[in-house]
Amino acid sequence: MTCERTLDRLQDLLDGRLPDDEAAQVRSHVGGCADCARELAAYERLGALFRDVPAAPAPAGFRDGVMSRLPAGRVRAFPRSFGWIAALAAGVLLAVAVSHFEPAARTPETASAPESKARDGVAAEESAGDAAAANFAPTETPAGPASDQESDEEDRRAVADKVVVGRGDRKKAAEAAAEKTAEPPKARKSAEPRIGQSEERSEPAPEPESLDRDADRETPAVAEAGATPAENLAEEKVQLDDAQEEAELQESARTRLEVAGPAMIVVEFTDEASARAYAATLRERLGKQEGAKGRARPSADPPPAAGPSGQDVPPAERPDDARQGNAYAQVPGLLDVVRLPDAFGDERIADLNASGGRIVQDGSYAERLRLLDDIGGDDGPKDGWSADGERPEKSDTGELPTGGGGAPERRAKETPGAEAPTAGASAGDSGAAGKSREPAPGAEVGVGGGAGGAGGARSGSKDQPAPPAPTAPAPSGSRGQSLGPADSLARRAGIPSDGGTVIVIVVRPR
Amino acid sequence: MERWQDRIHGAIFRMVREQELTRDLAQETFLRAFEKLASFNAQAAFGTWLYSIAVNQVRSEMRKRSAQKNRQPLSLDALGGDEEGRGLDPADDSPDARERLETREHCALLLEAVDRLAPENREVIVLREFQDLSYEDIAEAVGVPVGTVRSRLHRARSELREALKGQVLA
């Protein structure tokens, strides 16, 4: 190997990007060439010098500064390719990535050869992830004209309170999130040691690109905004960059939260009165529409569950709460669940803003949203969606299969003495459109009754004490199927699952 | 955010060298991240995505600054980190103190040299050496092929090696 060739590969050697045989050749040459050895030592010293540079941590109050610049009640602009679940997924990713994707501290310990080897060991595994991420593009317009950047910034501020949530392939987004979270984020880190560190390394990641020093083959400077999951690309070939999208929003001078199919939107209030007022407003408007349904929680406290004698049962003794998943028992602060027959449009947003509520979709609420998600998917065979996300065929009666989560009809059959829930408690009931349904006489509806929760047991007549609700498995027709979170939550809150948008109202005092 | 803020702040600071500006750009980076959270491709690394936003913020700012030509000279204060200058007590003449001072001076020289790099080379050297990103992650963050990252890194290090020759490096 010549000196020229060796010098060209010294940095690759130090970065661990040379194949073993070539690395050996370089080392062999360096071992016998004083000039090349001096150069190698210089680069090693350079690497060490970089590590001596002190870190530049964010100043105190940095986080507060960021948060203070996030307007209260702000809802974020979402490209149409992502629905709320994407935001959830991203939020989860945020939490996971923060926990795991941690660039190695610039210390000798973390930069040691063993770690380098460990990184190399996962290089093959991460190659798939890297390949999958190959279509990732910065979400901004990195090298556009300054005026574009400024315009983009102005647009961003102008639409700060605007909302667009797009159609989301919830299953695929969730799968992507699951795949992402399952992938050791650490493995995405540098697969090679830093320059100036130990040269002992193995299995360097192959260099897919030309090593031609002069081959600065840059991609187009202006990256497309927000690469979307491949699944959404077919529909999503909108190819609008963020600036275009925001400009479009600004031009339209309206905000909207557009969802297709079953979707769930979580809105949060800091006080119950406002939340109830909003719910009332929502229902008042929905009353004018066909199919509007919902049932407000009667009080801020968990509703009492009716025991066999019609007396209240302490929460701990409510069999359904734990096993079947009473939505109101499982979701802290849950006040109401309303299913809209259509999208959450301008009018709804205006109502929400006027009521002081905010849409909860960012990462800080990931856990809460995940809890909502878990309601629909934790127990497997119980509801209408298959494990792979396919919605099942409707039955002959046109009803989606319901599962162990609490189809009241089934409960009635399985529970001697327990009648089928009345209209007020039935999850499948589609009457009482647009009105806040009151408990039917003779039946304690309770929050979380109906399809999902304790309502099944409570729906029995007080005159005919019902034994504890069985925790029977789902009917055979629904085995292996799991309902999506929106539908599951809606059912568990006693709302028919027939598409539209589920609005989840939670109260979170600050 | 707590875990990322130092890294993002550090990366930006190594690119722009001004505390105030760094804070603003770093905050703007996170605001943008929150804003664009839904556009984050779940198949990409979150950190890379965050860095890409930071890089774009810096690029945008640098374009403005290049027009204004108001960059300020580097000082030891721009080293960051030890803002109070601990370990730099002039009265401390111990070997350890001298060594620390020498290291600090060497670092200042290095940073001056880094600052003289072309912006595109400075980006990759900062992400590589200060942030410890892989070639692939750098490529995603700055939006260029991996081969370009390599060539830029080589060029940057070669220039740094020449700049520091006889001072810090042999």
XYZ file of C-alpha atoms in Angstrom:
680
model
C 0.000 0.000 0.000
C 1.344 3.392 -0.933
C 1.618 6.368 1.366
C -0.957 8.238 -0.634
C -3.443 5.447 -0.348
C -2.654 5.020 3.306
C -3.084 8.702 4.094
C -6.406 8.674 2.359
C -7.551 5.913 4.633
C -6.197 7.039 7.962
C -9.392 8.738 8.966
C -11.444 5.805 7.813
C -9.240 3.617 9.916
C -9.759 5.771 12.967
C -13.459 5.961 12.288
C -13.640 2.207 12.016
C -14.950 2.251 8.517
C -12.391 0.092 6.824
C -12.855 -3.591 6.188
C -10.615 -5.746 8.303
C -8.280 -6.670 5.530
C -7.834 -3.122 4.395
C -7.420 -1.912 7.935
C -4.708 -4.454 8.414
C -2.964 -3.218 5.310
C -3.085 0.348 6.530
C -1.762 -0.600 9.925
C 0.948 -2.601 8.355
C 2.015 0.331 6.251
C 1.861 2.736 9.151
C 4.010 0.383 11.156
C 6.797 0.784 8.712
C 6.354 4.371 7.577
C 7.308 7.186 9.913
C 5.501 9.854 7.907
C 2.232 8.004 7.835
C 2.625 7.090 11.492
C 3.053 10.759 12.317
C -0.078 11.615 10.424
C -2.007 8.911 12.181
C -0.791 10.185 15.535
C -1.806 13.690 14.581
C -5.326 12.619 13.769
C -5.499 10.664 16.972
C -4.401 13.729 18.859
C -6.975 15.759 17.021
C -9.657 13.360 18.129
C -8.440 13.584 21.686
C -8.493 17.331 21.489
C -12.104 17.307 20.468
C -12.899 15.298 23.529
C -11.175 17.844 25.701
C -13.528 20.566 24.621
C -15.998 21.117 27.419
C -19.610 20.493 26.780
C -21.924 23.381 26.226
C -25.079 22.451 28.091
C -28.245 24.378 27.792
C -28.515 27.148 30.336
C -30.809 26.948 33.296
C -34.359 27.689 32.419
C -33.922 26.590 28.868
C -36.798 24.172 28.994
C -39.052 26.719 30.603
C -38.123 29.103 27.878
C -39.261 26.666 25.273
C -42.449 25.850 27.078
C -43.272 29.461 27.609
C -43.111 29.960 23.889
C -45.639 27.251 23.302
C -48.961 29.041 23.386
C -51.439 27.588 25.796
C -54.077 25.550 24.128
C -51.999 25.323 21.090
C -52.821 22.584 18.701
C -50.336 21.519 16.207
C -50.382 21.312 12.542
C -50.371 17.786 11.328
C -49.872 16.674 7.804
C -52.690 14.741 6.406
C -50.762 11.571 6.395
C -50.723 11.345 10.137
C -53.573 11.205 12.471
C -53.550 11.532 16.153
C -52.019 8.141 16.551
C -49.008 9.349 14.709
C -48.673 12.092 17.233
C -49.028 9.489 19.906
C -46.454 7.322 18.245
C -44.124 10.241 17.937
C -44.710 11.100 21.530
C -43.901 7.595 22.580
C -40.886 7.696 20.374
C -39.874 10.896 21.994
C -39.956 9.294 25.381
C -38.209 6.168 24.238
C -35.697 7.955 22.127
C -34.895 10.307 24.917
C -34.287 7.336 27.120
C -32.148 5.408 24.727
C -30.821 7.381 21.840
C -28.106 8.996 23.732
C -24.936 9.980 21.992
C -22.079 8.597 23.917
C -20.671 10.979 26.374
C -17.385 12.232 25.213
C -15.435 10.433 27.779
C -12.799 7.814 27.418
C -15.005 5.309 29.147
C -17.864 5.586 26.786
C -15.574 5.756 23.862
C -13.788 2.627 24.769
C -13.107 -0.204 22.425
C -15.593 -2.596 24.054
C -18.376 -0.223 23.309
C -17.108 0.164 19.843
C -17.239 -3.537 19.442
C -20.681 -3.601 20.924
C -21.771 -1.036 18.456
C -20.243 -2.975 15.667
C -22.066 -5.993 16.843
C -25.357 -4.355 16.243
C -24.333 -2.832 13.003
C -25.967 -5.559 11.031
C -29.150 -5.209 12.988
C -29.300 -1.530 12.593
C -28.595 -1.715 8.926
C -32.183 -2.642 8.347
C -33.317 0.317 10.353
C -30.957 2.543 8.511
C -32.249 1.298 5.240
C -35.759 1.901 6.387
C -34.788 5.372 7.402
C -33.125 6.051 4.122
C -36.054 8.036 2.912
C -35.965 10.216 5.933
C -35.669 13.818 5.075
C -35.361 16.798 7.318
C -38.700 18.274 8.004
C -37.606 21.687 7.190
C -36.305 23.488 4.206
C -32.689 23.264 5.030
C -31.020 25.161 2.306
C -33.692 27.211 0.749
C -33.379 30.911 0.371
C -33.343 32.842 3.571
C -36.517 34.502 2.563
C -38.138 31.145 2.374
C -37.012 30.338 5.825
C -38.311 33.586 7.096
C -41.523 33.127 5.305
C -41.788 29.676 6.724
C -41.236 31.057 10.150
C -43.864 33.693 9.677
C -46.257 31.131 8.405
C -45.549 28.939 11.344
C -46.390 31.657 13.762
C -49.435 32.639 11.813
C -50.901 29.204 12.010
C -49.887 28.553 15.555
C -53.444 28.021 16.587
C -54.528 26.134 13.600
C -55.105 22.502 13.421
C -54.971 19.911 10.814
C -54.968 16.352 11.730
C -54.936 14.094 8.824
C -56.144 10.705 8.087
C -54.105 8.369 10.057
C -53.451 4.808 9.429
C -53.520 4.071 13.061
C -52.535 0.486 12.809
C -49.568 1.157 10.630
C -48.482 4.122 12.609
C -48.752 2.093 15.751
C -46.819 -0.693 14.139
C -44.176 1.707 13.067
C -44.026 3.038 16.565
C -43.844 -0.424 17.997
C -41.121 -1.359 15.590
C -39.277 1.777 16.418
C -39.609 1.390 20.112
C -38.530 -2.214 19.881
C -35.393 -1.202 18.126
C -32.619 -0.399 20.535
C -32.167 3.293 19.931
C -28.621 2.994 21.066
C -28.000 0.827 18.069
C -28.634 3.782 15.872
C -25.660 5.519 17.189
C -22.356 5.596 15.616
C -21.283 2.137 14.693
C -17.704 3.134 14.650
C -15.381 4.539 17.213
C -14.421 8.114 17.191
C -11.274 9.280 15.684
C -8.372 8.984 17.981
C -9.808 6.137 19.918
C -8.819 2.561 19.962
C -8.109 1.116 16.621
C -9.246 -2.290 17.681
C -12.568 -2.737 16.133
C -14.277 -5.174 13.953
C -16.969 -5.380 11.378
C -17.045 -1.810 10.339
C -20.191 -0.788 8.669
C -19.823 -0.895 4.907
C -19.597 2.403 3.192
C -22.375 2.460 0.686
C -21.261 5.577 -1.015
C -18.368 6.337 -3.193
C -15.266 7.163 -1.323
C -14.236 9.657 -3.877
C -13.093 12.606 -1.896
C -14.302 14.995 -4.500
C -17.613 13.379 -4.977
C -19.742 15.827 -3.137
C -22.915 14.592 -4.587
C -25.333 16.448 -2.484
C -28.948 15.735 -2.554
C -31.218 18.587 -3.393
C -30.727 21.148 -0.732
C -34.360 21.673 -0.084
C -35.614 18.571 1.544
C -39.172 17.589 1.425
C -40.980 18.116 4.584
C -41.716 15.298 6.885
C -41.195 12.047 5.158
C -44.235 9.993 5.819
C -44.493 6.303 6.396
C -44.356 4.395 3.232
C -47.850 3.139 3.798
C -49.196 6.599 3.548
C -47.198 7.718 0.622
C -49.559 6.416 -1.989
C -52.310 8.596 -0.729
C -50.023 11.166 0.610
C -48.101 12.151 -2.434
C -49.169 15.602 -1.666
C -45.510 16.411 -1.383
C -46.207 19.680 0.232
C -43.407 20.862 2.325
C -44.225 22.381 5.641
C -44.149 25.874 4.359
C -46.521 25.067 1.596
C -48.799 23.253 3.897
C -48.879 26.022 6.405
C -49.322 28.591 3.712
C -52.236 26.600 2.470
C -53.701 26.624 5.914
C -53.191 30.287 6.254
C -54.803 30.932 2.946
C -57.756 28.847 3.831
C -58.084 30.942 6.981
C -59.623 28.141 8.838
C -58.655 25.374 11.029
C -59.869 21.927 10.950
C -59.182 18.617 12.391
C -59.929 16.187 9.736
C -60.165 12.565 10.444
C -61.512 9.696 8.529
C -62.931 6.607 10.018
C -62.885 5.944 13.707
C -60.633 8.405 15.355
C -60.163 9.664 18.821
C -59.400 13.139 19.965
C -58.542 13.835 23.532
C -59.387 17.276 24.781
C -58.304 18.486 28.143
C -59.689 21.040 30.518
C -58.257 22.313 33.704
C -61.578 22.614 35.428
C -64.586 20.435 35.361
C -67.073 23.241 34.938
C -65.520 24.287 31.672
C -65.351 20.713 30.546
C -68.989 20.169 31.280
C -69.895 23.389 29.569
C -67.974 22.285 26.552
C -69.622 18.905 26.580
C -72.988 20.567 26.814
C -72.147 22.843 23.953
C -70.960 19.937 21.954
C -74.111 18.006 22.518
C -76.246 20.977 21.836
C -74.682 21.252 18.468
C -74.720 17.563 17.928
C -78.360 17.479 18.749
C -78.960 18.985 15.403
C -77.169 16.199 13.689
C -78.182 12.742 13.091
C -76.249 10.189 14.988
C -74.866 12.405 17.667
C -74.487 10.442 20.803
C -72.843 10.556 24.090
C -73.424 10.414 27.741
C -71.898 12.712 30.220
C -70.408 11.432 33.344
C -72.764 12.303 36.117
C -70.169 13.532 38.536
C -66.505 14.045 38.923
C -66.198 11.109 41.240
C -66.287 7.578 40.009
C -69.861 6.525 39.858
C -71.050 3.992 42.310
C -71.518 0.559 41.014
C -74.624 -1.289 41.818
C -74.157 -4.466 43.683
C -76.424 -7.427 43.604
C -78.766 -5.730 45.972
C -78.598 -2.489 44.188
C -76.283 -1.028 46.723
C -73.098 0.674 45.903
C -70.075 -1.482 45.589
C -66.706 -0.127 46.551
C -64.507 0.404 43.550
C -62.194 -2.380 44.568
C -65.022 -4.813 44.405
C -66.177 -3.888 40.987
C -65.204 -6.850 38.921
C -65.645 -5.076 35.643
C -63.482 -2.131 36.400
C -60.373 -4.175 36.600
C -60.980 -6.895 34.137
C -63.259 -5.436 31.597
C -61.986 -1.967 31.676
C -64.370 0.695 32.739
C -63.172 3.596 30.708
C -63.899 6.074 33.428
C -62.144 3.991 35.990
C -59.141 3.451 33.815
C -58.600 6.889 32.450
C -57.803 9.432 35.109
C -59.769 12.574 34.761
C -62.045 11.209 32.100
C -65.228 13.203 32.200
C -67.061 12.404 29.066
C -66.850 10.654 25.785
C -68.805 11.817 22.798
C -68.843 10.362 19.385
C -69.234 12.728 16.533
C -70.755 11.406 13.381
C -68.264 13.310 11.331
C -64.997 15.117 11.528
C -63.924 17.489 14.227
C -64.192 20.559 12.116
C -63.978 24.274 12.447
C -67.040 24.635 14.557
C -65.833 22.069 17.030
C -62.500 23.724 17.308
C -64.130 27.053 17.858
C -66.199 25.537 20.606
C -63.160 24.016 22.158
C -61.157 27.184 22.052
C -64.034 29.178 23.457
C -64.373 26.735 26.291
C -60.758 26.901 27.231
C -59.949 23.343 26.349
C -57.072 22.065 24.410
C -56.382 19.110 22.273
C -53.952 16.770 23.870
C -51.643 15.258 21.390
C -48.095 15.996 22.209
C -45.459 13.795 23.683
C -45.966 14.916 27.224
C -49.261 13.106 27.158
C -47.933 9.990 25.607
C -48.546 7.912 28.643
C -52.099 8.998 28.955
C -52.765 8.389 25.340
C -51.076 5.062 25.567
C -53.379 4.222 28.403
C -56.270 4.983 26.164
C -54.690 2.852 23.535
C -54.232 0.007 25.921
C -57.884 -0.069 26.649
C -58.498 -1.322 23.213
C -55.700 -3.731 22.772
C -54.561 -5.209 26.006
C -56.772 -8.180 26.336
C -56.735 -9.332 22.813
C -59.909 -11.105 21.870
C -62.652 -8.898 22.987
C -63.710 -6.400 20.454
C -64.309 -5.682 16.905
C -60.873 -5.173 15.451
C -58.579 -7.956 14.620
C -55.139 -8.085 16.029
C -53.700 -7.110 12.718
C -55.895 -4.098 12.565
C -58.385 -5.340 10.064
C -61.874 -4.421 10.855
C -64.051 -7.494 10.893
C -66.920 -8.132 8.664
C -70.207 -7.106 10.045
C -72.499 -9.793 11.199
C -75.698 -10.611 9.499
C -77.368 -8.126 11.691
C -75.027 -5.470 10.560
C -73.401 -5.207 13.922
C -69.749 -5.415 14.500
C -68.845 -8.225 16.805
C -68.515 -7.280 20.376
C -66.440 -9.062 22.841
C -65.794 -9.839 26.400
C -65.311 -6.200 27.102
C -68.928 -5.991 27.723
C -71.469 -6.425 25.028
C -74.495 -5.809 27.135
C -76.627 -8.135 25.114
C -74.279 -10.967 25.718
C -73.969 -10.070 29.319
C -77.650 -10.239 29.694
C -77.646 -13.692 28.276
C -74.814 -14.870 30.373
C -75.971 -13.259 33.527
C -79.028 -14.835 34.983
C -81.279 -12.249 36.344
C -79.648 -9.464 34.520
C -81.643 -7.916 31.822
C -80.307 -6.434 28.740
C -79.486 -2.859 29.300
C -82.028 -0.320 28.598
C -81.718 2.270 25.979
C -79.946 4.528 28.313
C -77.268 2.068 29.043
C -76.893 0.172 25.871
C -73.789 0.709 23.976
C -75.418 -0.384 20.862
C -78.289 1.916 21.151
C -78.292 4.569 18.576
C -81.318 6.350 19.709
C -81.332 9.478 21.787
C -79.320 11.091 19.143
C -77.827 14.315 20.118
C -78.949 14.249 23.646
C -77.229 13.556 26.824
C -78.741 10.358 27.794
C -80.055 9.919 31.210
C -80.158 6.640 33.005
C -83.186 4.704 32.107
C -85.600 3.992 34.859
C -84.761 0.906 36.704
C -81.240 0.738 35.476
C -78.167 2.324 36.818
C -76.381 3.431 33.803
C -73.376 4.847 35.427
C -70.366 5.992 33.663
C -68.480 3.356 31.911
C -71.488 1.206 31.658
C -72.865 -0.231 28.548
C -70.518 -1.970 26.314
C -67.356 -1.618 28.151
C -67.539 -1.589 31.819
C -69.442 -2.146 34.924
C -72.577 -1.006 33.265
C -73.253 -4.501 32.203
C -73.622 -5.581 35.747
C -75.256 -2.403 36.826
C -77.724 -2.526 34.047
C -79.657 -5.199 35.738
C -82.837 -4.278 37.396
C -82.591 -3.271 40.960
C -85.528 -5.457 41.600
C -83.728 -8.414 40.224
C -80.358 -8.511 41.804
C -77.750 -9.508 39.370
C -74.922 -11.743 40.418
C -71.431 -10.558 39.816
C -70.822 -10.104 36.176
C -69.021 -13.034 34.665
C -65.710 -12.557 33.140
C -66.476 -14.854 30.346
C -64.359 -14.947 27.259
C -65.469 -13.229 24.179
C -67.862 -15.016 21.946
C -66.251 -17.185 19.413
C -67.058 -14.814 16.654
C -64.830 -12.172 18.098
C -61.950 -14.252 19.258
C -58.629 -12.973 18.207
C -59.980 -9.559 17.582
C -59.141 -6.389 19.329
C -60.921 -3.143 19.028
C -59.154 0.017 18.135
C -58.762 2.438 21.010
C -61.314 4.900 19.819
C -64.020 2.344 19.358
C -63.099 0.459 22.446
C -63.160 3.518 24.601
C -66.393 4.624 23.092
C -67.980 1.310 23.754
C -66.714 1.180 27.239
C -68.192 4.568 27.795
C -71.454 3.356 26.389
C -71.331 4.886 22.985
C -72.065 3.009 19.809
C -69.131 2.155 17.688
C -70.089 3.239 14.294
C -67.320 5.403 12.999
C -66.986 9.109 13.210
C -64.838 10.785 15.769
C -64.670 9.972 19.430
C -64.102 13.009 21.551
C -62.597 12.183 24.899
C -62.954 14.946 27.437
C -60.626 14.824 30.375
C -60.207 17.179 33.278
C -56.743 17.814 34.548
C -56.495 20.488 37.194
C -53.187 22.208 37.013
C -36.502 17.274 26.169
C -34.325 17.520 29.211
C -31.949 14.965 27.825
C -31.847 16.384 24.368
C -31.586 20.010 25.196
C -27.936 19.853 26.172
C -26.966 18.011 23.048
C -28.894 20.215 20.753
C -27.686 23.282 22.550
C -24.124 22.007 22.420
C -24.255 21.223 18.734
C -25.655 24.599 17.884
C -23.212 26.355 20.111
C -20.295 24.691 18.357
C -21.645 25.952 15.100
C -22.547 29.508 15.973
C -20.382 30.198 19.048
C -22.673 32.741 20.633
C -24.525 32.016 23.795
C -27.537 34.152 23.164
C -27.906 33.069 19.608
C -27.418 29.461 20.570
C -30.128 29.623 23.149
C -32.522 31.178 20.700
C -31.783 28.695 17.969
C -31.942 25.749 20.315
C -35.264 26.867 21.662
C -36.500 27.416 18.172
C -35.335 23.928 17.332
C -37.511 22.421 20.012
C -40.418 24.597 19.094
C -40.097 23.421 15.566
C -39.839 19.874 16.768
C -43.035 20.184 18.748
C -44.650 21.841 15.822
C -43.570 19.204 13.402
C -43.815 16.233 15.644
C -46.369 14.569 13.470
C -44.192 14.906 10.431
C -41.503 12.934 12.139
C -40.942 9.783 10.215
C -41.223 6.974 12.672
C -38.708 5.012 10.654
C -36.034 7.572 11.239
C -34.120 8.145 14.394
C -35.666 10.788 16.527
C -32.327 12.247 17.447
C -31.313 12.538 13.848
C -34.523 14.283 13.100
C -33.943 16.684 15.929
C -30.421 17.381 14.773
C -31.669 18.018 11.278
C -33.943 20.711 12.604
C -31.079 22.225 14.544
C -28.830 22.181 11.507
C -31.476 23.913 9.487
C -31.906 26.533 12.139
C -28.205 27.206 12.095
C -28.097 27.320 8.330
C -30.891 29.797 8.211
C -29.236 31.969 10.789
C -25.877 31.763 9.102
C -27.355 32.908 5.872
C -28.679 35.956 7.601
C -25.413 36.511 9.339
C -23.330 36.123 6.251
C -25.257 39.007 4.826
C -24.818 41.056 7.937
C -21.188 40.078 8.413
C -21.366 40.688 12.091
C -19.822 37.591 13.439
C -17.815 38.108 16.514
C -14.351 36.848 17.244
C -14.027 33.802 19.361
C -12.990 34.128 22.921
C -12.279 31.680 25.656
C -15.762 32.374 26.894
C -17.016 30.750 23.753
C -15.657 27.480 24.939
C -18.886 27.039 26.770
C -19.439 24.720 29.626
C -17.406 26.125 32.444
C -18.892 29.559 32.241
C -17.475 30.643 35.513
C -14.007 29.763 34.466
C -13.418 27.308 37.221
C -9.907 25.982 37.098
C -8.595 29.093 35.443
C -7.589 30.942 38.524
C -4.516 32.955 37.471
C -3.108 32.609 40.941
C -3.231 28.865 40.722
C 0.152 27.850 39.446
C -0.111 24.182 40.178
C 0.800 21.699 37.457
C -2.768 20.607 37.304
C -3.971 24.139 36.843
C -1.375 24.784 34.172
C -2.397 21.656 32.385
C -6.008 22.641 32.480
C -5.175 26.071 31.218
C -3.121 24.596 28.431
C -5.913 22.246 27.518
C -8.314 25.107 27.495
C -6.068 27.107 25.244
C -5.676 24.172 22.920
C -9.395 23.780 22.822
C -9.753 27.438 21.995
C -7.326 27.019 19.148
C -9.222 24.025 17.930
C -12.501 25.863 18.062
C -11.027 28.789 16.237
C -9.909 26.415 13.548
C -13.304 24.777 13.481
C -14.840 28.167 13.115
C -12.772 28.818 10.039
C -14.047 25.724 8.337
C -16.552 26.033 5.595
C -20.037 25.844 7.075
C -20.837 22.533 5.447
C -17.640 21.031 6.800
C -18.192 22.555 10.188
C -21.603 20.939 10.400
C -20.314 17.453 9.896
C -17.293 17.843 12.134
C -19.463 19.156 14.941
C -21.967 16.370 14.588
C -19.238 13.792 14.372
C -16.751 14.949 16.952
C -18.919 16.766 19.439
C -22.124 14.845 19.066
C -20.670 11.477 18.191
C -23.108 10.772 15.409
C -22.464 8.075 12.887
C -21.842 8.881 9.270
C -25.309 7.681 8.474
C -26.977 9.823 11.082
C -24.986 12.817 9.991
C -26.025 12.174 6.436
C -29.645 12.223 7.484
C -29.251 15.233 9.678
C -27.596 17.388 7.057
C -29.365 15.885 4.080
C -26.423 14.632 2.078
C -25.215 11.181 1.080
C -22.916 9.282 3.370
C -20.110 9.607 0.862
C -20.424 13.339 1.070
C -20.261 13.167 4.821
C -17.054 11.223 4.537
C -15.462 13.609 2.118
C -16.468 16.591 4.211
C -15.136 15.001 7.347
C -11.862 14.199 5.661
C -11.567 17.679 4.343
C -12.430 19.243 7.672
C -9.937 17.155 9.585
C -7.238 17.771 7.049
C -7.788 21.478 7.351
C -7.824 21.283 11.116
C -4.705 19.224 11.091
C -2.959 21.845 8.982
C -4.337 24.709 11.032
C -3.100 23.239 14.271
C 0.166 21.973 12.955
C 3.013 23.280 15.010
C 0.710 24.564 17.738
C -1.218 21.691 19.103
C -0.421 18.946 16.673
C 2.977 17.739 15.611
